[in-house]
PDB file of C-alpha atoms in Angstrom:
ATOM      1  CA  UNK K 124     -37.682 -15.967  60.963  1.00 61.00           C
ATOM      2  CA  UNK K 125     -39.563 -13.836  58.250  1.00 63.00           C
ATOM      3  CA  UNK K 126     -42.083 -15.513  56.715  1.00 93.00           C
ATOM      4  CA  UNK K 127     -45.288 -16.109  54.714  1.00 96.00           C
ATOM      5  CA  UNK K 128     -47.868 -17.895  57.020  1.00 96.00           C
ATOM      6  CA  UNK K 129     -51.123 -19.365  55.775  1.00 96.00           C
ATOM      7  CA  UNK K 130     -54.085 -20.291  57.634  1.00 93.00           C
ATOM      8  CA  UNK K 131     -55.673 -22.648  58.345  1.00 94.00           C
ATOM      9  CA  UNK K 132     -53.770 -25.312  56.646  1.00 94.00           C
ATOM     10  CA  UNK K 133     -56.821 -27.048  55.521  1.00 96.00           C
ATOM     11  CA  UNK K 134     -59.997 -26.113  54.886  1.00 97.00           C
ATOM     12  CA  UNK K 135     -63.411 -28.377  54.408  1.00 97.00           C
ATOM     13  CA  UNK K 136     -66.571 -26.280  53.528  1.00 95.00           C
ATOM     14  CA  UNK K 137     -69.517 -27.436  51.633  1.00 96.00           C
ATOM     15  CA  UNK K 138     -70.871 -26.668  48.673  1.00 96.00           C
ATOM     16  CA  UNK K 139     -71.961 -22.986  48.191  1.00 96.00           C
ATOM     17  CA  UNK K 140     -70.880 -22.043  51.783  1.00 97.00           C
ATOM     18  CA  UNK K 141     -68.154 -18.827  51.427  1.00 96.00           C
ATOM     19  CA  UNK K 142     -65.034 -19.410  53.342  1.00 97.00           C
ATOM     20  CA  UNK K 143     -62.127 -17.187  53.879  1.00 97.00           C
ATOM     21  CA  UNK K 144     -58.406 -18.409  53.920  1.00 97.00           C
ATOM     22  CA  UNK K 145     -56.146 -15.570  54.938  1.00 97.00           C
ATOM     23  CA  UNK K 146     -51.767 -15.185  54.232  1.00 98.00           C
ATOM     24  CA  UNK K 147     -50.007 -13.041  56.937  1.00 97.00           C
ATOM     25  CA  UNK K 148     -46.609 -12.085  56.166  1.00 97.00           C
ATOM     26  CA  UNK K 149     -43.368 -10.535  57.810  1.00 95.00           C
ATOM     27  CA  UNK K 150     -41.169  -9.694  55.012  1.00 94.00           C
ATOM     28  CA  UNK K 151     -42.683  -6.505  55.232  1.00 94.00           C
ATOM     29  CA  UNK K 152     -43.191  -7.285  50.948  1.00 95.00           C
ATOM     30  CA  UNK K 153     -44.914  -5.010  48.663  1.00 96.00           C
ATOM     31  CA  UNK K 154     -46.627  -7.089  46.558  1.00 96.00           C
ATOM     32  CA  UNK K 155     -49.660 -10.245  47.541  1.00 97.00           C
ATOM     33  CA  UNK K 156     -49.957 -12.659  45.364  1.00 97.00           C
ATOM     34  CA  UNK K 157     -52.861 -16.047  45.613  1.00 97.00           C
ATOM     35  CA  UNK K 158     -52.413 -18.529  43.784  1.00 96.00           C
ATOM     36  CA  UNK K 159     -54.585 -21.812  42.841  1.00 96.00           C
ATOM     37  CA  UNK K 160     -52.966 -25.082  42.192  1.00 94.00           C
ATOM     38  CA  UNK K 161     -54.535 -28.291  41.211  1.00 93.00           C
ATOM     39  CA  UNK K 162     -52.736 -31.649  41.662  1.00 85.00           C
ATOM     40  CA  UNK K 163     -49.190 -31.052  40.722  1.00 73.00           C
ATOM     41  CA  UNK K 164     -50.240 -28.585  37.920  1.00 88.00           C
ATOM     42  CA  UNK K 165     -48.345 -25.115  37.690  1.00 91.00           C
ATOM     43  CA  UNK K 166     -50.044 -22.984  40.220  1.00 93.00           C
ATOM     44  CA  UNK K 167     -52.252 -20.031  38.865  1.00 93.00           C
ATOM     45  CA  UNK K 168     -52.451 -16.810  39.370  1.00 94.00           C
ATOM     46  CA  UNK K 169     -55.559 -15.656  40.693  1.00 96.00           C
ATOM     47  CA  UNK K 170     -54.851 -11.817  41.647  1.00 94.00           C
ATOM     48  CA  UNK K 171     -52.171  -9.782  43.493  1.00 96.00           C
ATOM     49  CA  UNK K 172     -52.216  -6.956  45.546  1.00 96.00           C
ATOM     50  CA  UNK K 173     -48.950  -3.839  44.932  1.00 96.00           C
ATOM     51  CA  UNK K 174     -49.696  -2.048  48.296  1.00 95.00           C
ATOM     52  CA  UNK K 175     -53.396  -1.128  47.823  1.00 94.00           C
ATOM     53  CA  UNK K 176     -53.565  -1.760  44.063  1.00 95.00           C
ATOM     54  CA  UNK K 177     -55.235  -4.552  43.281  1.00 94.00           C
ATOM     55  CA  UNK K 178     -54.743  -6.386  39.846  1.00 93.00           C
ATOM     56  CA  UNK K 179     -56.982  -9.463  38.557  1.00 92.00           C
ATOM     57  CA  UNK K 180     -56.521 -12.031  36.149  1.00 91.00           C
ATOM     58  CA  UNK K 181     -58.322 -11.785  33.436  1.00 88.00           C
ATOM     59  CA  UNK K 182     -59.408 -15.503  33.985  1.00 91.00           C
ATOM     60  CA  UNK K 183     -60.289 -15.511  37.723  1.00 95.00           C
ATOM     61  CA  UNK K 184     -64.024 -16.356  37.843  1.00 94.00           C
ATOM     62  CA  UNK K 185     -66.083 -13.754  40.021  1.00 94.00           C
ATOM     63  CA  UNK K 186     -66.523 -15.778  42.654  1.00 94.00           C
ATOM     64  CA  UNK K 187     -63.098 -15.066  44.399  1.00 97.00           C
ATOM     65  CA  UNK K 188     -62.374 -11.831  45.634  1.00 96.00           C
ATOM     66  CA  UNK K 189     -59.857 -10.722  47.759  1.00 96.00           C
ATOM     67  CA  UNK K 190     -58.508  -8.299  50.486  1.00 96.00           C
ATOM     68  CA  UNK K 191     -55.511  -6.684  52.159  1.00 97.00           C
ATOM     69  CA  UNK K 192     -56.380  -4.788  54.975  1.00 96.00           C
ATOM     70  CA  UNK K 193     -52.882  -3.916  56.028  1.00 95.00           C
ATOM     71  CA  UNK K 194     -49.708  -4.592  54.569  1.00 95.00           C
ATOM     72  CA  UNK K 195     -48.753  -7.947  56.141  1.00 96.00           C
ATOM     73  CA  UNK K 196     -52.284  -9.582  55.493  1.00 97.00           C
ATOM     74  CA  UNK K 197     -54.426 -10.539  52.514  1.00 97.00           C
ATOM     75  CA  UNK K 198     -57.789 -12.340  52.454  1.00 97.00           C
ATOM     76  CA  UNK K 199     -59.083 -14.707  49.483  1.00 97.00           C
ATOM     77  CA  UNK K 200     -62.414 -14.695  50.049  1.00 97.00           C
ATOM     78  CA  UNK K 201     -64.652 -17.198  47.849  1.00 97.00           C
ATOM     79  CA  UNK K 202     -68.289 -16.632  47.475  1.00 96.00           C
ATOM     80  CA  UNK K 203     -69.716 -19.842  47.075  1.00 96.00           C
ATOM     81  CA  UNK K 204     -67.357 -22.761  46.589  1.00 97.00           C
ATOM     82  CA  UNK K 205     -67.641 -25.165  43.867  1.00 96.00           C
ATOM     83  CA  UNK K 206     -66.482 -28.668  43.688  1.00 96.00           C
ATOM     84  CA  UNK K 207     -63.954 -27.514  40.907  1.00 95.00           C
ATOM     85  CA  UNK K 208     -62.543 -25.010  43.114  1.00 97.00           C
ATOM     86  CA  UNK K 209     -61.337 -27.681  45.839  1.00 97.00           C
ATOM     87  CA  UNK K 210     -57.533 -27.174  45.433  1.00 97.00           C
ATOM     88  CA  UNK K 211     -54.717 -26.058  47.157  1.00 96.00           C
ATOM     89  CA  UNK K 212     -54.228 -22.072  47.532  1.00 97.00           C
ATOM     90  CA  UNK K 213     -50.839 -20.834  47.311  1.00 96.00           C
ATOM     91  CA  UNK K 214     -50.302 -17.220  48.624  1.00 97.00           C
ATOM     92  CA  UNK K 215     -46.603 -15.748  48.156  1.00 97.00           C
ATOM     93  CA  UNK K 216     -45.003 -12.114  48.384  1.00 96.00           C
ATOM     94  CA  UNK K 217     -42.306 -10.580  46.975  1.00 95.00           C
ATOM     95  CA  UNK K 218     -40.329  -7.255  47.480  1.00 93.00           C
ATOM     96  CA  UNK K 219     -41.886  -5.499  43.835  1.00 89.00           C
ATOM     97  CA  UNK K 220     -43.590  -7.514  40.721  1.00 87.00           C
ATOM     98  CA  UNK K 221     -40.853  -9.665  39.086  1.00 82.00           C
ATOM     99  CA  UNK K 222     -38.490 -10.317  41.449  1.00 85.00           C
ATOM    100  CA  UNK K 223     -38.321 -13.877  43.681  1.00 90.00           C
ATOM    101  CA  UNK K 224     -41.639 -14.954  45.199  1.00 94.00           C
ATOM    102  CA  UNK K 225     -41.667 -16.240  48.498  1.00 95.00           C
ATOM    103  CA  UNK K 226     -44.431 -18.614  48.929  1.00 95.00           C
ATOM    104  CA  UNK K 227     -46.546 -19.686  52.348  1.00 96.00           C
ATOM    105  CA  UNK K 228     -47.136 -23.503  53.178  1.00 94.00           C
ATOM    106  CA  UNK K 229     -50.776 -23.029  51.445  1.00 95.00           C
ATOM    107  CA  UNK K 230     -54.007 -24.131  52.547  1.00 96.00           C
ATOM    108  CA  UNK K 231     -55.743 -27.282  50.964  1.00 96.00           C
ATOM    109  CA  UNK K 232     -59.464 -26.374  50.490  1.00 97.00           C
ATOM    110  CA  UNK K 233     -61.988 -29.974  50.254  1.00 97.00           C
ATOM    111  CA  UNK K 234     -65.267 -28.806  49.219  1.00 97.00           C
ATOM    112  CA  UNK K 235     -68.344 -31.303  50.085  1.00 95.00           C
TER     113      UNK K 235
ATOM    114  CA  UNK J 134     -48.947 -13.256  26.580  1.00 76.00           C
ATOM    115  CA  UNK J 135     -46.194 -15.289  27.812  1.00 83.00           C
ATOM    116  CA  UNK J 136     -46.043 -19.086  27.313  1.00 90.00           C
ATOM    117  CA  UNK J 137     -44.007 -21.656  29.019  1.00 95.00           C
ATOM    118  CA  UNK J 138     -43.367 -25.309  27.845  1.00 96.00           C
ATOM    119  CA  UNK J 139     -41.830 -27.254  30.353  1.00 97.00           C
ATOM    120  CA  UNK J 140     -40.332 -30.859  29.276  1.00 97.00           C
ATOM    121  CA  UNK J 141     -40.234 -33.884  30.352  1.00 97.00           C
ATOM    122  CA  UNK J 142     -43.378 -33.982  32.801  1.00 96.00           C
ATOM    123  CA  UNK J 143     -41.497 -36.813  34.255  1.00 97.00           C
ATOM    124  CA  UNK J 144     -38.389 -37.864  34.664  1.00 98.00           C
ATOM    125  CA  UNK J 145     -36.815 -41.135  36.525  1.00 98.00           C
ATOM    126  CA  UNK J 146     -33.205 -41.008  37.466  1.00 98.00           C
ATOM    127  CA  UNK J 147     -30.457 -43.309  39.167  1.00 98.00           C
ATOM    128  CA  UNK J 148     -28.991 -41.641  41.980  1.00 97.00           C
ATOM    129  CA  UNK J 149     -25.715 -40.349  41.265  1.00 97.00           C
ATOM    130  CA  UNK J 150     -27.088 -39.302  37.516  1.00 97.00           C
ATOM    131  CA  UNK J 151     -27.696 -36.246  35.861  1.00 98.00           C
ATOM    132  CA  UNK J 152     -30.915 -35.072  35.709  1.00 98.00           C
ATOM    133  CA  UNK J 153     -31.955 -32.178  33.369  1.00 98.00           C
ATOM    134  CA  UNK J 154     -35.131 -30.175  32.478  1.00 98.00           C
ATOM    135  CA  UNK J 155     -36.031 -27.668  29.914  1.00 98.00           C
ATOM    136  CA  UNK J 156     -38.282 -24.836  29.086  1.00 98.00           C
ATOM    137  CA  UNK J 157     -38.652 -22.610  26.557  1.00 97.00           C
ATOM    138  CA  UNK J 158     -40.667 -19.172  26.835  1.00 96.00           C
ATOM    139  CA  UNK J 159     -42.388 -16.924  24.060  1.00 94.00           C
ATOM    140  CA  UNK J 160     -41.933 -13.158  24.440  1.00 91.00           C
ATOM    141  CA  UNK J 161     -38.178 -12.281  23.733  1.00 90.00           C
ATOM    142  CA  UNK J 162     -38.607  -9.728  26.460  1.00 89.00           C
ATOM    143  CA  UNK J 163     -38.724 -11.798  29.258  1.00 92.00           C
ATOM    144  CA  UNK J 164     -35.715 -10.835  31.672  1.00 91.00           C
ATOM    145  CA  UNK J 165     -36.169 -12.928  34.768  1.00 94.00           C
ATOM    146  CA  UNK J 166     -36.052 -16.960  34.799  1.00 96.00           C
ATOM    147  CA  UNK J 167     -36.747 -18.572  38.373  1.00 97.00           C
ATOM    148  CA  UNK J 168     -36.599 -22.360  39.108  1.00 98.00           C
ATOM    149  CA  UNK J 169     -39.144 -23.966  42.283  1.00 97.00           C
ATOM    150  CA  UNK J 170     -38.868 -26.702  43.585  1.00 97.00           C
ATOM    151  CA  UNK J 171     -41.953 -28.619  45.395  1.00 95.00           C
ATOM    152  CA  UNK J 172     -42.014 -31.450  47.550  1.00 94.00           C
ATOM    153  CA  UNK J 173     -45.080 -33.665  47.834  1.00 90.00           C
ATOM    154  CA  UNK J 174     -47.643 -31.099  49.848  1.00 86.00           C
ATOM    155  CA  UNK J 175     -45.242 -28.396  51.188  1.00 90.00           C
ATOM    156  CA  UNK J 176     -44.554 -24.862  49.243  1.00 92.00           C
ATOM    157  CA  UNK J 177     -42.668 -24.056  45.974  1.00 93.00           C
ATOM    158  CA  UNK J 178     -39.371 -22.671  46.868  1.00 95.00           C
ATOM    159  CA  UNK J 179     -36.855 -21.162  44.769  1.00 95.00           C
ATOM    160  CA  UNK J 180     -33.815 -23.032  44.166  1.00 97.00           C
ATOM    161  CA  UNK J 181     -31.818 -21.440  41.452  1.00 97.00           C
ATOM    162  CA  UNK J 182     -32.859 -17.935  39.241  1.00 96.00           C
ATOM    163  CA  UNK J 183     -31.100 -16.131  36.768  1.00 95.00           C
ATOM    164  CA  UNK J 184     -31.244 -13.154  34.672  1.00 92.00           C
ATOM    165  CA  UNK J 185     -31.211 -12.101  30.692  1.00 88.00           C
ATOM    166  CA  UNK J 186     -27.563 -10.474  31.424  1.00 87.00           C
ATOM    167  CA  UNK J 187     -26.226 -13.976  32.305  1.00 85.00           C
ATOM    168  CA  UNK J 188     -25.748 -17.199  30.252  1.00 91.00           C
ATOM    169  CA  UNK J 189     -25.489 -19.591  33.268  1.00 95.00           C
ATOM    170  CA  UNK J 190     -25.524 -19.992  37.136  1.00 94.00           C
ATOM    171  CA  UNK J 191     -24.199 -22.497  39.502  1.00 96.00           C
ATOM    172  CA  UNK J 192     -24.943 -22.976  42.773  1.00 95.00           C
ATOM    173  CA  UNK J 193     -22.947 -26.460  43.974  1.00 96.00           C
ATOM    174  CA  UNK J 194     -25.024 -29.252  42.166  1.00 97.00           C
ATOM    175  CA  UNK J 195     -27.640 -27.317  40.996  1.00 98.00           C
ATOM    176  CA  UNK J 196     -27.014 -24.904  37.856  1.00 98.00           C
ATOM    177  CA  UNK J 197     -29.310 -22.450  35.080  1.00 98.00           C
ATOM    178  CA  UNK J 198     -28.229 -21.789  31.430  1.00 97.00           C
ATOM    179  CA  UNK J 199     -30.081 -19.611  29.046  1.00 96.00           C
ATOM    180  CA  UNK J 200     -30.181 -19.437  25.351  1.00 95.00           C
ATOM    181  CA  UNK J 201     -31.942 -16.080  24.836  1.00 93.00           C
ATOM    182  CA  UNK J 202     -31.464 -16.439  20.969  1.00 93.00           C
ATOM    183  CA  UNK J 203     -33.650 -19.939  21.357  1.00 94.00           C
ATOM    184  CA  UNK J 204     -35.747 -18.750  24.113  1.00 95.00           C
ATOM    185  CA  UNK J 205     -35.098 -21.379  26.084  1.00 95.00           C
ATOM    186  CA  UNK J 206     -33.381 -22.236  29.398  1.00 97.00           C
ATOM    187  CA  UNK J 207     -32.641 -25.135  31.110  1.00 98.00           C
ATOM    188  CA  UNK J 208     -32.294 -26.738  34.668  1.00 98.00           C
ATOM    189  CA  UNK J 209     -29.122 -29.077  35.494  1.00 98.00           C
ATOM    190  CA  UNK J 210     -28.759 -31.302  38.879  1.00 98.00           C
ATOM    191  CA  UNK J 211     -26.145 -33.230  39.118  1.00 97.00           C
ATOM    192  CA  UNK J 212     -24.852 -36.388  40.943  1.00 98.00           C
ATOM    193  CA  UNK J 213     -28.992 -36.602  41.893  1.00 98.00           C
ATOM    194  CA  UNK J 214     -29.776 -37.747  45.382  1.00 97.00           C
ATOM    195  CA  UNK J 215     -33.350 -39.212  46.874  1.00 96.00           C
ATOM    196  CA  UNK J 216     -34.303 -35.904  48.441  1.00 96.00           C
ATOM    197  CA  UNK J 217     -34.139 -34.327  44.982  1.00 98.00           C
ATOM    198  CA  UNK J 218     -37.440 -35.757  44.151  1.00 97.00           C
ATOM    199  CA  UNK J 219     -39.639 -33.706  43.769  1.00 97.00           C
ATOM    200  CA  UNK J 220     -41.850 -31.749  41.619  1.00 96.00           C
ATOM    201  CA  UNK J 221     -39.823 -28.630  39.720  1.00 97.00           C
ATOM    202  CA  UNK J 222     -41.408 -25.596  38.186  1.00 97.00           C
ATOM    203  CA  UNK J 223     -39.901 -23.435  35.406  1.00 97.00           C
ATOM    204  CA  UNK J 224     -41.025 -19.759  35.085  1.00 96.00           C
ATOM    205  CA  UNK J 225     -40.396 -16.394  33.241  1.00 95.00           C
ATOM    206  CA  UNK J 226     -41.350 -13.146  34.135  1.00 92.00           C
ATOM    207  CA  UNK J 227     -43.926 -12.299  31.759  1.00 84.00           C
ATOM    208  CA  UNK J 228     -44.747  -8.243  29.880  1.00 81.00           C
ATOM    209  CA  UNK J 229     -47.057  -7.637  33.060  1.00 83.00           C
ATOM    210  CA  UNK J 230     -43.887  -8.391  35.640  1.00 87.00           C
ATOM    211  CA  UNK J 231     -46.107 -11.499  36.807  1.00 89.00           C
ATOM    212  CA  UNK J 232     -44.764 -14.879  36.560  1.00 92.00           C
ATOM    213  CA  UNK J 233     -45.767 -16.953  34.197  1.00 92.00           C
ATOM    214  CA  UNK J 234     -44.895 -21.538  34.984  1.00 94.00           C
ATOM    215  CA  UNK J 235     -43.940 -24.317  33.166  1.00 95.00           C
ATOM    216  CA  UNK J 236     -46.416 -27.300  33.871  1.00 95.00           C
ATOM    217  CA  UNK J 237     -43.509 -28.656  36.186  1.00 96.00           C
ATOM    218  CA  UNK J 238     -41.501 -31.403  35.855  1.00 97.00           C
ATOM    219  CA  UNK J 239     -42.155 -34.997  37.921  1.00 97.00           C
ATOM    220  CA  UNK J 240     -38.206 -35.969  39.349  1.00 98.00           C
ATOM    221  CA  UNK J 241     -38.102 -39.302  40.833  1.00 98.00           C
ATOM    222  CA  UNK J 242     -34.343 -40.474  41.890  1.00 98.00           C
ATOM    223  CA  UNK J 243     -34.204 -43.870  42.612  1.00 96.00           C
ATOM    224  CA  UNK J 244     -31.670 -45.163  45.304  1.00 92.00           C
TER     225      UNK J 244
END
C-alpha cells in the first residue's frame, strides 16, 4: 500500500544532543511537509519541501532544519534539542500545496 | 494570515446522538476545508473535505456544510458510536496554500 512511513517511532535523546527523524514516502507526492504537535494541540507547521524548494515558517526556531535528498525522503534534523521541543513530529505529503495531506504514524521525541 | 477557531474543545456524547463541531476561518479566500480525525497516539487522517463551490457533503454518517457568507463551516456525525472518539481537527487552506487547524475538538461517546 502507498504510504507515508516515519522512523523511528520514538525517539529519546538528551538534552543538546542533535537527532535526526526521517519520513519516507511512496505516493510519489510533490510536496513534504513536518509538522510539530504538542499534547492534543493542532499540529504546526514547521517547513515543507515542493520538490527541491524549500519553504519555512516564519516561526520555526533555527534549531530545526531539514532535508530531502530525493523525492520520497525528507530529514528533520534538530540541532540541539530542548526540553520544549519533546513532542510528537508529524510528517505528511500531498500531491501539490492545498490539496489533502496524507500524514505518517509520527515519531514521539522524549528529550532528557 | 489565516485564523481558525475551533469549538467546543470538548464534547461528551451518548451513543446514538448527534455530535457536531464548528469552526470558523478569517480570510474570505480560503477555498479548501478538510476535517482529521485523530485517535489517541496514531496519525490525523482525513475523514470528510469540501470545497468553496459546495454548501455541504455527506459521506454515510459523517457530513460538511459551509457558510462562506459567515466564514464558518461545520462538522456533523450522526447516530455517534464508541470508536468515534477521538480527537477532530478543523482546517482551511490558508493565502500561502498551507493549511492552517482548528485547536481540535475532544469527542468522547459514551456507550
Amino acid at each position: 500500500d502507498a504510504m507515508v512511513i516515519q522512523n523511528p517511532r520514538y525517539q529519546v535523546t538528551q538534552f543538546g544532543k542533535p537527532v535526526t527523524l526521517s519520513c519516507s514516502q511512496t505516493l510519489n507526492h510533490n510536496v513534504m511537509y513536518w509538522y510539530q504537535q504538542k499534547s492534543s494541540q493542532a499540529p504546526k507547521l514547521l517547513f515543507h519541501y515542493y520538490d527541491k524548494d524549500f519553504n519555512n515558517e516564519a516561526d520555526t526556531p533555527d534549531n530545526f532544519q531539514s532535508r530531502r535528498p530525493n523525492t520520497s525522503f525528507c530529514f528533520l534534523d534538530i540541532r540541539s534539542p530542548g526540553l520544549g521541543d519533546a513532542a510528537m513530529y508529524l510528517c505528511a505529503t500531498s500531491r501539490v500545496t492545498g490539496n489533502e495531506q496524507f500524514f505518517g504514524p509520527g515519531t514521539r521525541l522524549t528529550v532528557l | 494570515g489565516e485564523n481558525v477557531e475551533q469549538h467546543p474543545s470538548t464534547l461528551s456524547v451518548q451513543e446514538g446522538d448527534s455530535a457536531v463541531i464548528k469552526c470558523t476561518y478569517s480570510d474570505s479566500a480560503s477555498n479548501y476545508f478538510p476535517w482529521y480525525k485523530q485517535e489517541l497516539g496514531k496519525r490525523p487522517q482525513l475523514i470528510i473535505d469540501i470545497r468553496s463551490n459546495v454548501g455541504e457533503k455527506k459521506d454515510q454518517r459523517i457530513a460538511v456544510t459551509l457558510n462562506k457568507t459567515a466564514k464558518h463551516f461545520s462538522l456533523h456525525i450522526t447516530e455517534t458510536q464508541p470508536e468515534d472518539s477521538a480527537v477532530y481537527f478543523c482546517a482551511a487552506k490558508n493565502a500561502g496554500n498551507m493549511l492552517t487547524f482548528g485547536g481540535g475538538t475532544r469527542l468522547m461517546v459514551k456507550p
